[in-house]
PDB file of C-alpha atoms and ligand atoms in Angstrom:
ATOM      1  CA  MET A   1     -16.273  -5.334  14.388  1.00 66.00           C
ATOM      2  CA  GLU A   2     -16.028  -8.438  16.597  1.00 85.00           C
ATOM      3  CA  ALA A   3     -12.302  -7.788  17.083  1.00 86.00           C
ATOM      4  CA  ALA A   4     -13.031  -4.166  18.021  1.00 87.00           C
ATOM      5  CA  ALA A   5     -15.532  -5.356  20.657  1.00 92.00           C
ATOM      6  CA  LEU A   6     -12.917  -7.717  22.152  1.00 94.00           C
ATOM      7  CA  VAL A   7     -10.310  -4.954  22.297  1.00 92.00           C
ATOM      8  CA  GLN A   8     -12.872  -2.609  23.830  1.00 93.00           C
ATOM      9  CA  LYS A   9     -13.696  -5.171  26.548  1.00 95.00           C
ATOM     10  CA  ALA A  10     -10.015  -5.682  27.330  1.00 96.00           C
ATOM     11  CA  PHE A  11      -9.408  -1.929  27.544  1.00 94.00           C
ATOM     12  CA  ILE A  12     -12.321  -1.459  29.926  1.00 94.00           C
ATOM     13  CA  ARG A  13     -11.137  -4.407  32.046  1.00 96.00           C
ATOM     14  CA  GLU A  14      -7.704  -2.746  32.309  1.00 96.00           C
ATOM     15  CA  GLY A  15      -9.258   0.525  33.417  1.00 94.00           C
ATOM     16  CA  ILE A  16      -8.785   2.391  30.144  1.00 91.00           C
ATOM     17  CA  ALA A  17     -11.573   4.908  29.589  1.00 89.00           C
ATOM     18  CA  LEU A  18     -12.786   5.139  25.997  1.00 91.00           C
ATOM     19  CA  ARG A  19     -14.325   8.183  24.320  1.00 91.00           C
ATOM     20  CA  LEU A  20     -16.013   6.937  21.166  1.00 91.00           C
ATOM     21  CA  ASN A  21     -17.645   8.888  18.326  1.00 92.00           C
ATOM     22  CA  ALA A  22     -15.801  12.013  19.429  1.00 94.00           C
ATOM     23  CA  THR A  23     -14.268  14.779  17.353  1.00 95.00           C
ATOM     24  CA  ILE A  24     -11.118  16.433  18.677  1.00 95.00           C
ATOM     25  CA  THR A  25     -11.408  20.184  18.261  1.00 96.00           C
ATOM     26  CA  GLN A  26      -8.230  21.399  19.947  1.00 97.00           C
ATOM     27  CA  VAL A  27      -5.124  20.201  21.767  1.00 96.00           C
ATOM     28  CA  GLU A  28      -2.903  22.284  24.016  1.00 97.00           C
ATOM     29  CA  ARG A  29      -0.104  21.934  26.532  1.00 96.00           C
ATOM     30  CA  SER A  30      -0.942  22.476  30.192  1.00 93.00           C
ATOM     31  CA  ALA A  31       1.255  22.736  33.295  1.00 90.00           C
ATOM     32  CA  GLY A  32       0.920  19.015  34.092  1.00 87.00           C
ATOM     33  CA  GLY A  33       0.610  17.525  30.611  1.00 92.00           C
ATOM     34  CA  LYS A  34      -1.756  18.111  27.721  1.00 96.00           C
ATOM     35  CA  LEU A  35      -5.390  19.004  27.278  1.00 97.00           C
ATOM     36  CA  VAL A  36      -7.584  17.463  24.601  1.00 96.00           C
ATOM     37  CA  TYR A  37     -10.793  19.311  23.763  1.00 97.00           C
ATOM     38  CA  TYR A  38     -13.410  17.266  21.978  1.00 97.00           C
ATOM     39  CA  GLU A  39     -17.079  17.127  21.068  1.00 97.00           C
ATOM     40  CA  ALA A  40     -19.161  14.029  21.724  1.00 94.00           C
ATOM     41  CA  GLN A  41     -22.934  13.684  21.447  1.00 91.00           C
ATOM     42  CA  GLY A  42     -23.303  17.423  21.018  1.00 93.00           C
ATOM     43  CA  LYS A  43     -21.352  18.228  24.206  1.00 95.00           C
ATOM     44  CA  GLU A  44     -17.945  19.880  24.518  1.00 96.00           C
ATOM     45  CA  GLU A  45     -15.558  18.063  26.865  1.00 96.00           C
ATOM     46  CA  THR A  46     -11.945  18.407  27.985  1.00 96.00           C
ATOM     47  CA  LEU A  47      -9.566  15.609  28.905  1.00 94.00           C
ATOM     48  CA  ALA A  48      -6.254  16.055  30.739  1.00 93.00           C
ATOM     49  CA  VAL A  49      -3.642  13.532  29.543  1.00 93.00           C
ATOM     50  CA  ASP A  50       0.070  12.807  29.982  1.00 93.00           C
ATOM     51  CA  GLU A  51       0.776  12.055  26.328  1.00 93.00           C
ATOM     52  CA  ILE A  52      -1.038  11.886  22.997  1.00 93.00           C
ATOM     53  CA  LEU A  53      -0.444   9.052  20.551  1.00 89.00           C
ATOM     54  CA  ALA A  54      -1.803   9.378  17.030  1.00 85.00           C
ATOM     55  CA  GLY A  55      -2.363   6.362  14.778  1.00 77.00           C
ATOM     56  CA  ALA A  56      -2.269   7.963  11.369  1.00 73.00           C
ATOM     57  CA  GLY A  57      -1.932   4.956   9.077  1.00 76.00           C
ATOM     58  CA  ARG A  58       1.035   3.857   7.018  1.00 81.00           C
ATOM     59  CA  ALA A  59       2.423   4.791   3.637  1.00 84.00           C
ATOM     60  CA  PRO A  60       4.821   2.868   1.413  1.00 88.00           C
ATOM     61  CA  ASN A  61       8.457   3.885   1.873  1.00 88.00           C
ATOM     62  CA  ILE A  62       9.504   4.339  -1.746  1.00 92.00           C
ATOM     63  CA  GLU A  63      11.384   7.612  -1.526  1.00 88.00           C
ATOM     64  CA  GLY A  64      14.968   7.342  -2.648  1.00 90.00           C
ATOM     65  CA  LEU A  65      14.632   3.945  -4.329  1.00 93.00           C
ATOM     66  CA  ASN A  66      15.079   5.568  -7.733  1.00 95.00           C
ATOM     67  CA  LEU A  67      12.297   3.437  -9.164  1.00 97.00           C
ATOM     68  CA  GLU A  68      11.977   5.643 -12.244  1.00 96.00           C
ATOM     69  CA  THR A  69      15.511   4.720 -13.324  1.00 97.00           C
ATOM     70  CA  ALA A  70      14.692   1.022 -12.902  1.00 97.00           C
ATOM     71  CA  GLY A  71      11.511   1.418 -14.943  1.00 97.00           C
ATOM     72  CA  VAL A  72       9.348   0.377 -11.990  1.00 98.00           C
ATOM     73  CA  GLN A  73       6.002   2.115 -11.847  1.00 98.00           C
ATOM     74  CA  TYR A  74       4.567   3.134  -8.501  1.00 97.00           C
ATOM     75  CA  ASP A  75       1.807   5.129  -6.914  1.00 95.00           C
ATOM     76  CA  ARG A  76       2.530   7.325  -3.880  1.00 90.00           C
ATOM     77  CA  ARG A  77      -0.407   5.804  -1.987  1.00 89.00           C
ATOM     78  CA  LYS A  78      -0.463   2.198  -3.285  1.00 92.00           C
ATOM     79  CA  GLY A  79       3.301   1.762  -3.496  1.00 95.00           C
ATOM     80  CA  VAL A  80       5.047  -0.333  -6.137  1.00 97.00           C
ATOM     81  CA  LEU A  81       2.574  -1.493  -8.777  1.00 97.00           C
ATOM     82  CA  VAL A  82       2.658  -5.250  -9.387  1.00 96.00           C
ATOM     83  CA  ASN A  83       0.590  -7.791 -11.286  1.00 95.00           C
ATOM     84  CA  ASP A  84      -0.962 -10.936  -9.764  1.00 91.00           C
ATOM     85  CA  CYS A  85       2.469 -12.630  -9.866  1.00 92.00           C
ATOM     86  CA  LEU A  86       4.090  -9.662  -8.048  1.00 94.00           C
ATOM     87  CA  GLN A  87       5.935  -8.664 -11.217  1.00 96.00           C
ATOM     88  CA  THR A  88       6.529  -4.934 -11.563  1.00 97.00           C
ATOM     89  CA  SER A  89       6.429  -2.918 -14.784  1.00 98.00           C
ATOM     90  CA  ASN A  90      10.098  -3.969 -15.189  1.00 98.00           C
ATOM     91  CA  PRO A  91       9.637  -7.722 -15.870  1.00 97.00           C
ATOM     92  CA  HIS A  92      13.017  -8.510 -14.209  1.00 97.00           C
ATOM     93  CA  ILE A  93      11.929  -6.975 -10.900  1.00 97.00           C
ATOM     94  CA  TYR A  94       9.343  -8.375  -8.482  1.00 96.00           C
ATOM     95  CA  GLY A  95       7.786  -6.742  -5.454  1.00 95.00           C
ATOM     96  CA  ALA A  96       7.022  -8.301  -2.069  1.00 93.00           C
ATOM     97  CA  GLY A  97       5.359  -7.252   1.138  1.00 93.00           C
ATOM     98  CA  ASP A  98       3.884  -4.001   2.338  1.00 93.00           C
ATOM     99  CA  VAL A  99       5.532  -1.919  -0.357  1.00 94.00           C
ATOM    100  CA  CYS A 100       3.261  -3.414  -3.022  1.00 94.00           C
ATOM    101  CA  LEU A 101       0.356  -5.180  -1.305  1.00 92.00           C
ATOM    102  CA  ALA A 102      -3.020  -3.790  -0.316  1.00 89.00           C
ATOM    103  CA  TRP A 103      -3.073  -6.015   2.796  1.00 88.00           C
ATOM    104  CA  LYS A 104      -0.259  -4.772   5.000  1.00 88.00           C
ATOM    105  CA  PHE A 105       0.135  -7.732   7.373  1.00 89.00           C
ATOM    106  CA  THR A 106       2.965 -10.138   8.108  1.00 92.00           C
ATOM    107  CA  HIS A 107       1.061 -13.158   6.793  1.00 91.00           C
ATOM    108  CA  ALA A 108       0.174 -11.305   3.565  1.00 90.00           C
ATOM    109  CA  ALA A 109       3.841 -10.316   3.120  1.00 90.00           C
ATOM    110  CA  ASP A 110       4.870 -13.974   3.624  1.00 89.00           C
ATOM    111  CA  PHE A 111       2.165 -15.419   1.407  1.00 84.00           C
ATOM    112  CA  PRO A 112       0.533 -12.762  -0.763  1.00 74.00           C
ATOM    113  CA  PRO A 113      -3.164 -13.124  -1.582  1.00 69.00           C
ATOM    114  CA  GLY A 114      -3.552 -14.356  -5.159  1.00 68.00           C
ATOM    115  CA  LEU A 115      -0.391 -16.497  -5.190  1.00 69.00           C
TER     116      LEU A 115
HETATM  117  C1  LIG B   1       3.007  -0.804  14.669  1.00 70.66           C
HETATM  118  C2  LIG B   1       2.755  -1.962  13.734  1.00 70.66           C
HETATM  119  C3  LIG B   1       2.080  -3.076  14.210  1.00 70.66           C
HETATM  120  C4  LIG B   1       1.838  -4.140  13.342  1.00 70.66           C
HETATM  121  N1  LIG B   1       1.163  -5.226  13.831  1.00 70.66           N
HETATM  122  C5  LIG B   1       0.922  -6.272  13.019  1.00 70.66           C
HETATM  123  C6  LIG B   1       0.229  -7.432  13.506  1.00 70.66           C
HETATM  124  O1  LIG B   1      -0.157  -7.506  14.681  1.00 70.66           O
HETATM  125  N2  LIG B   1       0.002  -8.446  12.634  1.00 70.66           N
HETATM  126  C7  LIG B   1       0.420  -8.421  11.350  1.00 70.66           C
HETATM  127  O2  LIG B   1       0.190  -9.384  10.603  1.00 70.66           O
HETATM  128  N3  LIG B   1       1.090  -7.346  10.872  1.00 70.66           N
HETATM  129  C8  LIG B   1       1.339  -6.271  11.665  1.00 70.66           C
HETATM  130  N4  LIG B   1       2.009  -5.179  11.180  1.00 70.66           N
HETATM  131  C9  LIG B   1       2.391  -5.184   9.767  1.00 70.66           C
HETATM  132  C10 LIG B   1       3.673  -5.968   9.536  1.00 70.66           C
HETATM  133  O3  LIG B   1       4.705  -5.438  10.361  1.00 70.66           O
HETATM  134  C11 LIG B   1       4.042  -5.792   8.055  1.00 70.66           C
HETATM  135  O4  LIG B   1       2.957  -6.170   7.234  1.00 70.66           O
HETATM  136  C12 LIG B   1       5.250  -6.649   7.678  1.00 70.66           C
HETATM  137  O5  LIG B   1       6.353  -6.323   8.503  1.00 70.66           O
HETATM  138  C13 LIG B   1       5.585  -6.401   6.217  1.00 70.66           C
HETATM  139  O6  LIG B   1       6.788  -7.053   5.913  1.00 70.66           O
HETATM  140  P1  LIG B   1       7.727  -6.457   4.807  1.00 70.66           P
HETATM  141  O7  LIG B   1       8.881  -7.405   4.711  1.00 70.66           O
HETATM  142  O8  LIG B   1       6.934  -6.173   3.577  1.00 70.66           O
HETATM  143  O9  LIG B   1       8.208  -5.027   5.332  1.00 70.66           O
HETATM  144  P2  LIG B   1       9.079  -4.663   6.620  1.00 70.66           P
HETATM  145  O10 LIG B   1       8.928  -5.695   7.700  1.00 70.66           O
HETATM  146  O11 LIG B   1       8.737  -3.242   6.917  1.00 70.66           O
HETATM  147  O12 LIG B   1      10.568  -4.786   6.097  1.00 70.66           O
HETATM  148  C14 LIG B   1      11.108  -3.857   5.181  1.00 70.66           C
HETATM  149  C15 LIG B   1      12.592  -3.759   5.466  1.00 70.66           C
HETATM  150  O13 LIG B   1      13.205  -3.003   4.425  1.00 70.66           O
HETATM  151  C16 LIG B   1      14.107  -2.077   5.011  1.00 70.66           C
HETATM  152  N5  LIG B   1      14.280  -0.972   4.065  1.00 70.66           N
HETATM  153  C17 LIG B   1      13.437   0.059   3.828  1.00 70.66           C
HETATM  154  N6  LIG B   1      13.936   0.878   2.877  1.00 70.66           N
HETATM  155  C18 LIG B   1      15.132   0.342   2.506  1.00 70.66           C
HETATM  156  C19 LIG B   1      16.126   0.711   1.567  1.00 70.66           C
HETATM  157  N7  LIG B   1      16.008   1.799   0.812  1.00 70.66           N
HETATM  158  N8  LIG B   1      17.204  -0.066   1.448  1.00 70.66           N
HETATM  159  C20 LIG B   1      17.329  -1.206   2.179  1.00 70.66           C
HETATM  160  N9  LIG B   1      16.423  -1.608   3.106  1.00 70.66           N
HETATM  161  C21 LIG B   1      15.335  -0.839   3.251  1.00 70.66           C
HETATM  162  C22 LIG B   1      13.465  -1.677   6.316  1.00 70.66           C
HETATM  163  O14 LIG B   1      14.416  -1.178   7.220  1.00 70.66           O
HETATM  164  C23 LIG B   1      12.889  -3.027   6.778  1.00 70.66           C
HETATM  165  O15 LIG B   1      13.829  -3.769   7.502  1.00 70.66           O
HETATM  166  C24 LIG B   1       2.277  -4.087  12.007  1.00 70.66           C
HETATM  167  C25 LIG B   1       2.965  -2.978  11.559  1.00 70.66           C
HETATM  168  C26 LIG B   1       3.195  -1.918  12.401  1.00 70.66           C
HETATM  169  C27 LIG B   1       3.955  -0.708  11.896  1.00 70.66           C
END
């Protein structure tokens, strides 16, 4: 929450207008760019923008690794399943980093929590 407040302050200082607690209801192309329709505090608003960026989260990239053949269990959302020592269900294979950790940060990948 404190970090969000700092980022918010910096955005405002740089002239970035924020629309918080808003629900986007529709998006469409216009002659000069794109239009975002949204509802905020019970009011319908429209915003003209150049581009739309969507931050939709991240998912482990495990497709094509053929983990079944290696006897490595995984979950499509959690990624490769490991124990506290990062050992997978195949005791000869260990996991590391985002593909198996709940905390998907560089420092967690370098030094996993629990080790
Ligand atoms: C936009 C963005 C911003 C971020 N900002 C921060 C931040 O500010 N601070 C922070 O701590 N963390 C941040 N992160 C998270 C951080 O990047 C990751 O937690 C970290 O890179 C994880 O390291 P990793 O080695 O597990 O995976 P990665 O760094 O993703 O490395 C995995 C490597 O494996 C390769 N690879 C994938 N599949 C295969 C395959 N089949 N065969 C061979 N190679 C393969 C990939 O090409 C990649 O090089 C950010 C991530 C993103 C996407």
